[in-house]
Tab-separated table of C-alpha atoms in Angstrom:
chain	number	residue	atom	x	y	z
A	1	MET	CA	92.235	146.939	60.395
A	2	SER	CA	94.786	144.372	61.442
A	3	GLU	CA	98.092	145.841	62.618
A	4	ILE	CA	100.023	143.336	60.501
A	5	ALA	CA	98.745	145.041	57.370
A	6	MET	CA	99.615	148.595	58.417
A	7	MET	CA	102.893	149.852	56.964
A	8	PRO	CA	104.741	152.334	59.203
A	9	ASP	CA	104.730	155.094	56.576
A	10	ALA	CA	101.374	154.344	54.934
A	11	VAL	CA	98.424	156.657	55.299
A	12	PRO	CA	95.378	154.923	56.829
A	13	LEU	CA	93.416	153.267	54.018
A	14	ARG	CA	90.276	151.181	54.223
A	15	ALA	CA	90.486	147.543	53.246
A	16	SER	CA	88.875	146.912	49.870
A	17	TYR	CA	86.962	144.379	47.831
A	18	PHE	CA	89.436	144.695	44.953
A	19	TYR	CA	92.865	146.041	44.021
A	20	LEU	CA	93.078	147.413	40.469
A	21	SER	CA	96.392	146.724	38.695
A	22	TYR	CA	97.226	148.224	35.298
A	23	ALA	CA	100.097	149.430	33.127
A	24	HIS	CA	100.543	153.164	33.590
A	25	SER	CA	100.494	155.104	30.319
A	26	PRO	CA	102.768	158.031	29.483
A	27	PRO	CA	100.958	161.168	28.285
A	28	LEU	CA	100.550	161.434	24.535
A	29	ALA	CA	102.579	164.071	22.715
A	30	GLY	CA	100.467	167.109	21.873
A	31	SER	CA	97.704	166.210	24.349
A	32	PRO	CA	98.719	167.794	27.672
A	33	GLN	CA	95.081	168.453	28.496
A	34	LEU	CA	94.378	164.731	28.762
A	35	THR	CA	94.870	163.032	32.088
A	36	HIS	CA	96.915	159.904	31.511
A	37	ASP	CA	95.039	156.702	32.312
A	38	GLN	CA	91.708	158.563	32.249
A	39	TRP	CA	89.878	155.506	30.906
A	40	VAL	CA	91.249	153.342	33.702
A	41	ARG	CA	89.904	155.850	36.207
A	42	THR	CA	86.466	155.821	34.562
A	43	PHE	CA	86.391	152.018	34.646
A	44	PHE	CA	87.484	152.008	38.294
A	45	HIS	CA	84.612	154.282	39.297
A	46	ASP	CA	82.077	152.282	37.282
A	47	LEU	CA	83.241	149.016	38.848
A	48	SER	CA	83.369	150.555	42.339
A	49	ASP	CA	79.793	151.783	41.969
A	50	ALA	CA	78.647	148.301	40.937
A	51	VAL	CA	80.511	146.601	43.801
A	52	HIS	CA	79.082	149.118	46.272
A	53	ARG	CA	75.567	148.442	44.989
A	54	LEU	CA	75.920	144.645	45.077
A	55	GLY	CA	78.008	144.221	48.223
A	56	SER	CA	76.939	144.159	51.834
A	57	GLN	CA	76.354	147.625	53.217
A	58	HIS	CA	77.754	146.712	56.634
A	59	ARG	CA	81.186	145.319	55.858
A	60	GLY	CA	83.023	148.595	56.441
A	61	ILE	CA	85.434	148.197	53.536
A	62	ALA	CA	85.929	150.238	50.382
A	63	PRO	CA	84.696	148.890	47.033
A	64	GLY	CA	88.144	149.138	45.439
A	65	PHE	CA	91.663	150.564	45.521
A	66	PHE	CA	93.114	152.754	42.756
A	67	ASP	CA	96.699	153.963	43.101
A	68	GLN	CA	95.970	157.423	41.690
A	69	ASP	CA	93.835	158.097	44.772
A	70	ILE	CA	96.741	157.718	47.211
A	71	PRO	CA	97.190	161.072	48.999
A	72	LEU	CA	100.250	162.934	47.788
A	73	ASN	CA	101.668	163.439	51.272
A	74	SER	CA	102.225	159.740	51.796
A	75	ASP	CA	104.755	157.022	51.155
A	76	TRP	CA	103.331	155.579	47.944
A	77	ARG	CA	105.069	152.219	48.191
A	78	ALA	CA	103.978	151.722	51.790
A	79	SER	CA	100.412	152.625	50.839
A	80	LEU	CA	100.458	150.191	47.902
A	81	THR	CA	101.733	147.432	50.169
A	82	GLN	CA	99.003	148.167	52.693
A	83	ALA	CA	96.357	148.086	49.958
A	84	MET	CA	97.593	144.735	48.628
A	85	SER	CA	97.704	143.399	52.187
A	86	THR	CA	94.022	144.104	52.757
A	87	ALA	CA	92.317	143.675	49.354
A	88	GLN	CA	90.166	140.598	48.739
A	89	VAL	CA	90.486	140.324	44.944
A	90	PHE	CA	93.196	141.359	42.468
A	91	ILE	CA	91.967	142.746	39.127
A	92	PRO	CA	94.680	143.012	36.458
A	93	LEU	CA	93.826	144.871	33.247
A	94	TYR	CA	95.376	142.718	30.527
A	95	ALA	CA	97.047	144.722	27.753
A	96	PRO	CA	100.324	144.370	25.837
A	97	GLY	CA	101.915	146.854	28.221
A	98	TYR	CA	100.796	144.917	31.274
A	99	PHE	CA	103.061	142.024	30.400
A	100	SER	CA	106.008	144.032	29.079
A	101	ARG	CA	106.395	146.406	32.038
A	102	SER	CA	107.878	145.675	35.401
A	103	TRP	CA	105.556	147.566	37.758
A	104	PRO	CA	102.272	145.679	37.140
A	105	GLY	CA	104.110	142.353	37.075
A	106	ARG	CA	105.555	143.038	40.489
A	107	GLU	CA	102.110	144.020	41.828
A	108	TRP	CA	100.839	140.660	40.563
A	109	ALA	CA	103.735	138.828	42.218
A	110	SER	CA	103.307	140.678	45.516
A	111	PHE	CA	99.597	139.890	45.802
A	112	LYS	CA	100.119	136.261	44.817
A	113	ARG	CA	102.944	135.866	47.356
A	114	ARG	CA	100.690	137.322	50.067
A	115	LEU	CA	98.043	134.672	49.293
A	116	ILE	CA	100.585	131.841	49.283
A	117	ASN	CA	102.040	132.981	52.601
A	118	ALA	CA	98.514	133.173	54.023
A	119	GLY	CA	97.856	129.546	53.063
A	120	VAL	CA	95.340	130.195	50.281
A	121	LYS	CA	95.231	126.908	48.365
A	122	LYS	CA	94.348	128.352	44.962
A	123	PRO	CA	95.788	131.887	44.948
A	124	LEU	CA	94.942	132.538	41.293
A	125	GLY	CA	91.307	131.966	42.217
A	126	ARG	CA	91.441	135.408	43.865
A	127	PHE	CA	92.490	137.022	40.578
A	128	ALA	CA	89.766	138.419	38.296
A	129	PRO	CA	91.576	139.457	35.091
A	130	VAL	CA	89.979	141.691	32.460
A	131	LEU	CA	90.893	141.955	28.778
A	132	TRP	CA	91.506	145.707	28.632
A	133	ILE	CA	93.282	145.878	25.250
A	134	PRO	CA	93.623	142.888	22.889
A	135	LEU	CA	96.922	141.057	23.208
A	136	LYS	CA	99.299	140.241	20.397
A	137	PRO	CA	98.554	137.050	18.425
A	138	GLY	CA	100.076	134.083	20.194
A	139	ASP	CA	100.233	135.774	23.614
A	140	GLU	CA	98.478	133.538	26.137
A	141	PRO	CA	99.356	134.743	29.636
A	142	GLU	CA	98.217	132.977	32.758
A	143	GLY	CA	94.577	133.760	33.456
A	144	LEU	CA	93.649	134.667	29.875
A	145	PRO	CA	90.749	132.156	29.728
A	146	GLN	CA	89.258	133.773	32.854
A	147	ALA	CA	89.743	137.228	31.345
A	148	LEU	CA	87.916	136.175	28.182
A	149	ALA	CA	85.154	134.393	30.091
A	150	ILE	CA	83.997	137.517	31.929
A	151	GLY	CA	82.910	139.033	28.605
A	152	ALA	CA	82.156	135.872	26.647
A	153	SER	CA	78.536	136.832	25.990
A	154	GLU	CA	79.511	140.182	24.430
A	155	SER	CA	80.692	139.777	20.832
A	156	ALA	CA	82.870	142.904	20.852
A	157	TYR	CA	84.813	142.029	23.987
A	158	ALA	CA	87.326	139.434	22.770
A	159	ASP	CA	88.122	141.361	19.584
A	160	ASN	CA	88.304	144.888	20.995
A	161	GLY	CA	88.782	144.696	24.754
A	162	LEU	CA	86.883	146.495	27.484
A	163	ARG	CA	88.603	149.859	26.992
A	164	ALA	CA	87.277	150.162	23.433
A	165	MET	CA	83.787	149.233	24.642
A	166	LEU	CA	84.023	151.979	27.251
A	167	ARG	CA	85.200	154.592	24.750
A	168	LEU	CA	82.709	153.810	21.935
A	169	THR	CA	79.086	154.790	22.489
A	170	PRO	CA	77.515	151.868	20.537
A	171	TYR	CA	79.154	149.404	22.954
A	172	ARG	CA	78.330	151.148	26.220
A	173	GLU	CA	75.504	148.825	27.195
A	174	SER	CA	77.724	145.811	26.546
A	175	TYR	CA	80.466	147.469	28.580
A	176	PHE	CA	78.198	147.905	31.595
A	177	ARG	CA	77.013	144.287	31.382
A	178	VAL	CA	80.649	143.140	31.621
A	179	VAL	CA	81.254	145.492	34.543
A	180	GLU	CA	78.173	144.150	36.310
A	181	ARG	CA	79.312	140.529	35.905
A	182	LEU	CA	82.783	141.404	37.118
A	183	ALA	CA	81.354	143.172	40.163
A	184	ARG	CA	79.251	140.109	41.034
A	185	GLN	CA	82.341	137.914	40.758
A	186	VAL	CA	84.311	140.244	43.056
A	187	VAL	CA	81.536	140.437	45.660
A	188	ASN	CA	80.959	136.672	45.640
A	189	LEU	CA	84.666	135.984	46.140
A	190	ALA	CA	85.092	138.607	48.852
A	191	GLU	CA	81.986	137.767	50.865
A	192	SER	CA	81.836	133.989	50.518
A	193	ASP	CA	85.482	133.363	51.448
A	194	THR	CA	86.940	136.423	53.146
A	195	ILE	CA	90.733	136.520	53.493
A	196	PRO	CA	92.005	138.131	56.710
A	197	PRO	CA	94.520	140.982	56.273
A	198	SER	CA	98.026	139.613	55.826
A	199	LEU	CA	101.296	141.241	54.879
A	200	ALA	CA	102.110	141.476	51.160
A	201	PRO	CA	105.793	141.877	50.290
A	202	ASP	CA	106.984	145.239	49.021
A	203	ILE	CA	107.005	145.284	45.210
A	204	ASP	CA	110.728	145.995	45.290
A	205	MET	CA	111.223	142.624	46.966
A	206	VAL	CA	109.534	140.496	44.293
A	207	ARG	CA	110.416	139.595	40.721
A	208	ASN	CA	108.314	140.417	37.676
A	209	PRO	CA	106.952	136.980	36.624
A	210	PHE	CA	106.276	137.999	33.030
A	211	SER	CA	109.721	139.130	31.877
A	212	SER	CA	113.327	138.836	32.998
A	213	ALA	CA	114.442	141.810	30.890
A	214	SER	CA	115.804	144.921	32.556
A	215	ALA	CA	114.076	148.264	32.209
A	216	ALA	CA	115.616	151.251	30.475
A	217	VAL	CA	117.315	153.724	32.820
A	218	PHE	CA	115.971	157.149	33.742
A	219	ALA	CA	118.146	159.604	35.681
A	220	VAL	CA	116.819	161.775	38.516
A	221	ALA	CA	119.478	164.287	39.525
A	222	VAL	CA	119.021	166.619	42.483
A	223	ALA	CA	120.547	170.076	42.181
A	224	ALA	CA	119.910	171.387	45.670
A	225	ALA	CA	121.981	173.354	48.128
A	226	ASP	CA	122.954	171.660	51.340
A	227	ARG	CA	121.607	173.137	54.543
A	228	GLY	CA	124.751	175.198	54.854
A	229	GLY	CA	123.857	177.068	51.688
A	230	SER	CA	126.500	175.686	49.309
A	231	SER	CA	125.697	173.698	46.189
A	232	ALA	CA	125.983	169.921	46.094
A	233	ALA	CA	128.590	170.398	43.397
A	234	ALA	CA	130.718	172.334	45.868
A	235	ASP	CA	130.185	169.875	48.700
A	236	ALA	CA	129.755	166.341	47.379
A	237	GLY	CA	129.999	164.989	50.913
A	238	SER	CA	126.502	166.289	51.566
A	239	GLY	CA	125.090	164.147	48.755
A	240	THR	CA	122.927	161.889	50.915
A	241	ALA	CA	121.248	164.816	52.631
A	242	VAL	CA	120.808	166.736	49.394
A	243	SER	CA	119.276	163.816	47.485
A	244	GLY	CA	116.703	163.628	50.305
A	245	TRP	CA	115.634	167.232	49.591
A	246	ARG	CA	112.112	168.063	50.808
A	247	PRO	CA	111.227	171.555	49.577
A	248	PHE	CA	107.598	171.175	50.736
A	249	PRO	CA	108.109	169.692	54.219
A	250	GLY	CA	104.502	170.109	55.320
A	251	ALA	CA	103.250	168.081	52.356
A	252	GLN	CA	106.044	165.535	51.851
A	253	ARG	CA	106.648	162.207	53.497
A	254	LEU	CA	109.189	161.250	50.824
A	255	SER	CA	111.977	163.248	49.241
A	256	LEU	CA	111.167	164.985	45.967
A	257	ALA	CA	113.518	162.604	44.148
A	258	GLU	CA	111.605	159.600	45.505
A	259	TYR	CA	108.329	160.959	44.151
A	260	ALA	CA	109.966	161.456	40.750
A	261	ALA	CA	111.514	157.984	40.861
A	262	THR	CA	108.217	156.273	41.665
A	263	ILE	CA	106.453	157.967	38.756
A	264	ALA	CA	109.280	156.989	36.391
A	265	GLU	CA	109.188	153.384	37.638
A	266	GLN	CA	105.444	153.212	37.009
A	267	LEU	CA	106.239	154.214	33.419
A	268	ASP	CA	108.662	151.264	33.175
A	269	PHE	CA	112.040	152.813	33.871
A	270	ALA	CA	114.775	151.692	36.209
A	271	VAL	CA	115.744	154.866	38.051
A	272	GLN	CA	119.098	156.247	39.093
A	273	VAL	CA	118.806	158.941	41.773
A	274	THR	CA	121.846	161.010	42.604
A	275	VAL	CA	123.179	164.469	43.362
A	276	LEU	CA	123.922	166.567	40.282
A	277	GLY	CA	127.519	167.238	41.245
A	278	GLU	CA	128.271	163.503	41.229
A	279	ILE	CA	126.732	162.520	37.890
A	280	GLU	CA	127.655	164.992	35.118
A	281	THR	CA	129.968	162.549	33.376
A	282	ARG	CA	127.164	159.957	33.075
A	283	LEU	CA	123.992	162.043	32.992
A	284	GLY	CA	123.803	162.364	29.215
A	285	ALA	CA	123.703	158.609	28.561
A	286	ASN	CA	120.015	158.347	29.536
A	287	PRO	CA	116.905	160.534	29.559
A	288	GLY	CA	116.350	162.258	32.850
A	289	VAL	CA	115.287	165.231	34.930
A	290	VAL	CA	117.206	167.677	37.081
A	291	LEU	CA	115.333	168.932	40.150
A	292	VAL	CA	116.657	172.458	40.652
A	293	ASP	CA	116.687	174.314	43.953
A	294	PRO	CA	117.208	178.084	43.327
A	295	TRP	CA	119.859	178.132	46.066
A	296	PHE	CA	121.955	175.685	44.039
A	297	VAL	CA	123.104	178.577	41.815
A	298	ASN	CA	124.097	180.746	44.759
A	299	ASP	CA	127.767	180.008	43.986
A	300	ALA	CA	129.807	179.733	40.799
A	301	ASP	CA	130.301	175.963	41.093
A	302	GLY	CA	126.573	175.375	41.192
A	303	ARG	CA	125.914	177.638	38.226
A	304	GLU	CA	128.549	175.931	36.096
A	305	SER	CA	127.398	172.466	37.150
A	306	LEU	CA	123.836	173.251	36.069
A	307	ARG	CA	124.993	174.651	32.713
A	308	GLU	CA	127.073	171.574	31.940
A	309	ALA	CA	124.316	169.171	32.976
A	310	VAL	CA	121.788	170.438	30.416
A	311	ARG	CA	123.992	171.911	27.689
A	312	ASP	CA	123.175	170.265	24.311
A	313	ARG	CA	121.084	167.613	26.083
A	314	PRO	CA	117.400	168.266	25.360
A	315	TRP	CA	116.626	164.815	26.802
A	316	ILE	CA	117.638	166.123	30.245
A	317	MET	CA	114.632	168.108	31.483
A	318	PRO	CA	115.300	170.673	34.232
A	319	VAL	CA	112.446	171.553	36.575
A	320	LEU	CA	112.756	174.567	38.862
A	321	VAL	CA	111.252	174.055	42.319
A	322	THR	CA	110.331	177.302	44.028
A	323	ASN	CA	108.870	178.276	47.357
A	324	SER	CA	105.860	180.532	47.574
A	325	GLY	CA	107.189	182.069	50.791
A	326	GLY	CA	108.329	185.258	49.023
A	327	ASP	CA	112.013	185.282	50.050
A	328	PRO	CA	113.503	188.061	47.852
A	329	LYS	CA	116.865	186.297	47.633
A	330	GLU	CA	115.270	183.029	46.516
A	331	THR	CA	113.185	184.907	43.952
A	332	GLU	CA	116.362	186.467	42.581
A	333	LEU	CA	118.109	183.079	42.424
A	334	ALA	CA	115.103	181.484	40.705
A	335	GLN	CA	115.328	184.118	37.999
A	336	ARG	CA	119.039	183.381	37.638
A	337	VAL	CA	118.236	179.679	37.156
A	338	ARG	CA	115.800	180.589	34.388
A	339	ALA	CA	118.414	182.780	32.716
A	340	ILE	CA	121.005	179.989	32.850
A	341	LEU	CA	118.600	177.465	31.366
A	342	ASP	CA	117.405	179.872	28.699
A	343	GLY	CA	121.017	180.493	27.738
A	344	VAL	CA	122.018	176.851	27.293
A	345	GLN	CA	118.733	175.040	26.558
A	346	PRO	CA	115.782	177.348	25.806
A	347	PRO	CA	112.443	175.582	26.431
A	348	HIS	CA	110.507	174.965	23.213
A	349	THR	CA	107.412	173.129	24.440
A	350	ASP	CA	104.658	173.946	26.911
A	351	THR	CA	105.905	171.199	29.229
A	352	ALA	CA	109.480	172.502	29.205
A	353	ARG	CA	108.330	176.095	29.675
A	354	GLN	CA	106.184	175.118	32.639
A	355	ALA	CA	109.094	173.236	34.201
A	356	VAL	CA	111.477	176.180	33.825
A	357	ALA	CA	108.863	178.664	35.036
A	358	GLY	CA	108.790	176.603	38.199
A	359	VAL	CA	106.520	174.513	40.397
A	360	ASN	CA	105.738	175.650	43.925
A	361	SER	CA	103.767	172.737	45.343
A	362	LEU	CA	103.970	168.967	45.509
A	363	GLU	CA	100.680	168.760	43.596
A	364	GLN	CA	102.138	170.732	40.676
A	365	PHE	CA	105.310	168.663	40.703
A	366	VAL	CA	103.545	165.289	40.661
A	367	ALA	CA	101.141	166.424	37.932
A	368	LEU	CA	104.017	167.647	35.736
A	369	MET	CA	106.381	164.675	36.153
A	370	PRO	CA	104.693	162.201	33.741
A	371	PHE	CA	104.858	164.821	30.979
A	372	LEU	CA	108.514	165.596	31.713
A	373	ILE	CA	109.401	161.901	31.642
A	374	ALA	CA	107.560	161.326	28.363
A	375	GLU	CA	109.148	164.392	26.757
A	376	ALA	CA	112.638	163.441	27.950
A	377	GLU	CA	112.217	159.995	26.398
A	378	ARG	CA	110.963	161.424	23.092
A	379	HIS	CA	113.952	163.787	22.883
A	380	PHE	CA	116.304	160.929	23.688
A	381	LEU	CA	114.848	158.814	20.911
A	382	ARG	CA	115.305	161.603	18.390
A	383	ARG	CA	118.548	163.228	19.451
A	384	GLY	CA	120.222	161.170	22.175
A	385	PRO	CA	123.690	159.597	22.019
A	386	ILE	CA	124.089	157.044	19.243
A	387	GLU	CA	124.969	154.312	21.732
A	388	ARG	CA	121.355	154.321	22.930
A	389	SER	CA	120.583	151.584	20.403
A	390	VAL	CA	123.171	149.224	21.842
A	391	ALA	CA	121.761	147.288	24.777
A	392	ARG	CA	123.961	146.383	27.686
A	393	PRO	CA	124.395	142.627	28.211
A	394	GLY	CA	121.327	141.253	29.939
A	395	SER	CA	119.350	144.477	29.620
A	396	ARG	CA	116.354	145.545	27.585
A	397	ARG	CA	116.349	149.027	26.147
A	398	ARG	CA	112.982	150.222	24.929
A	399	LEU	CA	114.648	153.426	23.764
A	400	GLY	CA	115.816	151.954	20.483
A	401	GLY	CA	112.897	153.064	18.346
A	402	THR	CA	109.723	155.078	18.252
A	403	LYS	CA	106.330	153.874	19.412
A	404	THR	CA	102.864	154.460	18.091
A	405	ASP	CA	100.314	156.425	20.090
A	406	GLU	CA	98.424	153.185	20.692
A	407	GLU	CA	101.539	151.594	22.187
A	408	ASP	CA	102.129	154.701	24.259
A	409	SER	CA	98.631	154.428	25.724
A	410	ASP	CA	98.270	150.707	26.168
A	411	GLY	CA	97.705	150.873	29.888
């Protein structure tokens, strides 16, 4: 793999025939057993199998890249940049959410900018869009004719999209015919005109080409003790170190707050990360999470700060982060955290109860975060401050009304 495409903090990944881009879906209320974006994963594996079968067996590259397969102990953004720097074809899954959310738009822009910088004359020729969910009447994004053409011979495709064909048994054969044609297109592009690895810009450095609106804000507050043992509330000067808290150092390349922020951004939030002791006066204006270190409540300032942060704010979801090392003092403090939270904001859902019971690994934390974010947003919609419906100048607030389950899962 070319050194130019290797990000300093990325885990080694194989170059790929295609990069799959899609709008991440929040978990549906009442369905915690369902893995969000499960249908995208199924499609990815079906397409990867077809590309593997049709492609050369001696090219030494992976069939495709899917962001949910990035190892947890990695810098996700660096790994995404590496994947976009080495993929041959970009496959966007067209859906209403794809064009209304910032994350997929910035992936699109990053890949396109990489091709332009590499001198590719027709960069959109390396895009192979798919109609995943039908778009709203009148929506005609760039590449829509190509997306429709891939399934033109299947009558159900244009009306229902590929996701419906995947989910409904009577359309499965049609679904696999579309996947087969898409795989042939990917292999032909990748093998007939191979693009050398070249650096794609970080998605934070490009603009979403589909919308200029700002995302709603999600707060990630860190309630962790500094290394001297005092709470951040008691020692605000330690804020930078505390916000970089890594409770699972053997498994973390990023701080816990950065993992939370990335997941929230994928669900279309702009994220504010800060230390709890520096945000109480503003925390209640947006949905959010508080990442709680048991040692934060080792002093009175920390205990009071935690109480005030969550009191009468069900849209602020606390999550207790414990260590399985068995330190008796930490176990005692963890129980004190639970007592504080039960006293001011008793958990009433399985997600909230799991968060207060505590997570003791990065895997548990990452798996729980999408559910916490979705629940915080739902509570904010129902019970948040009245000013939530008033957008700031130049901003777009999606928190002004409820959404249907179909809109919630339009990834």
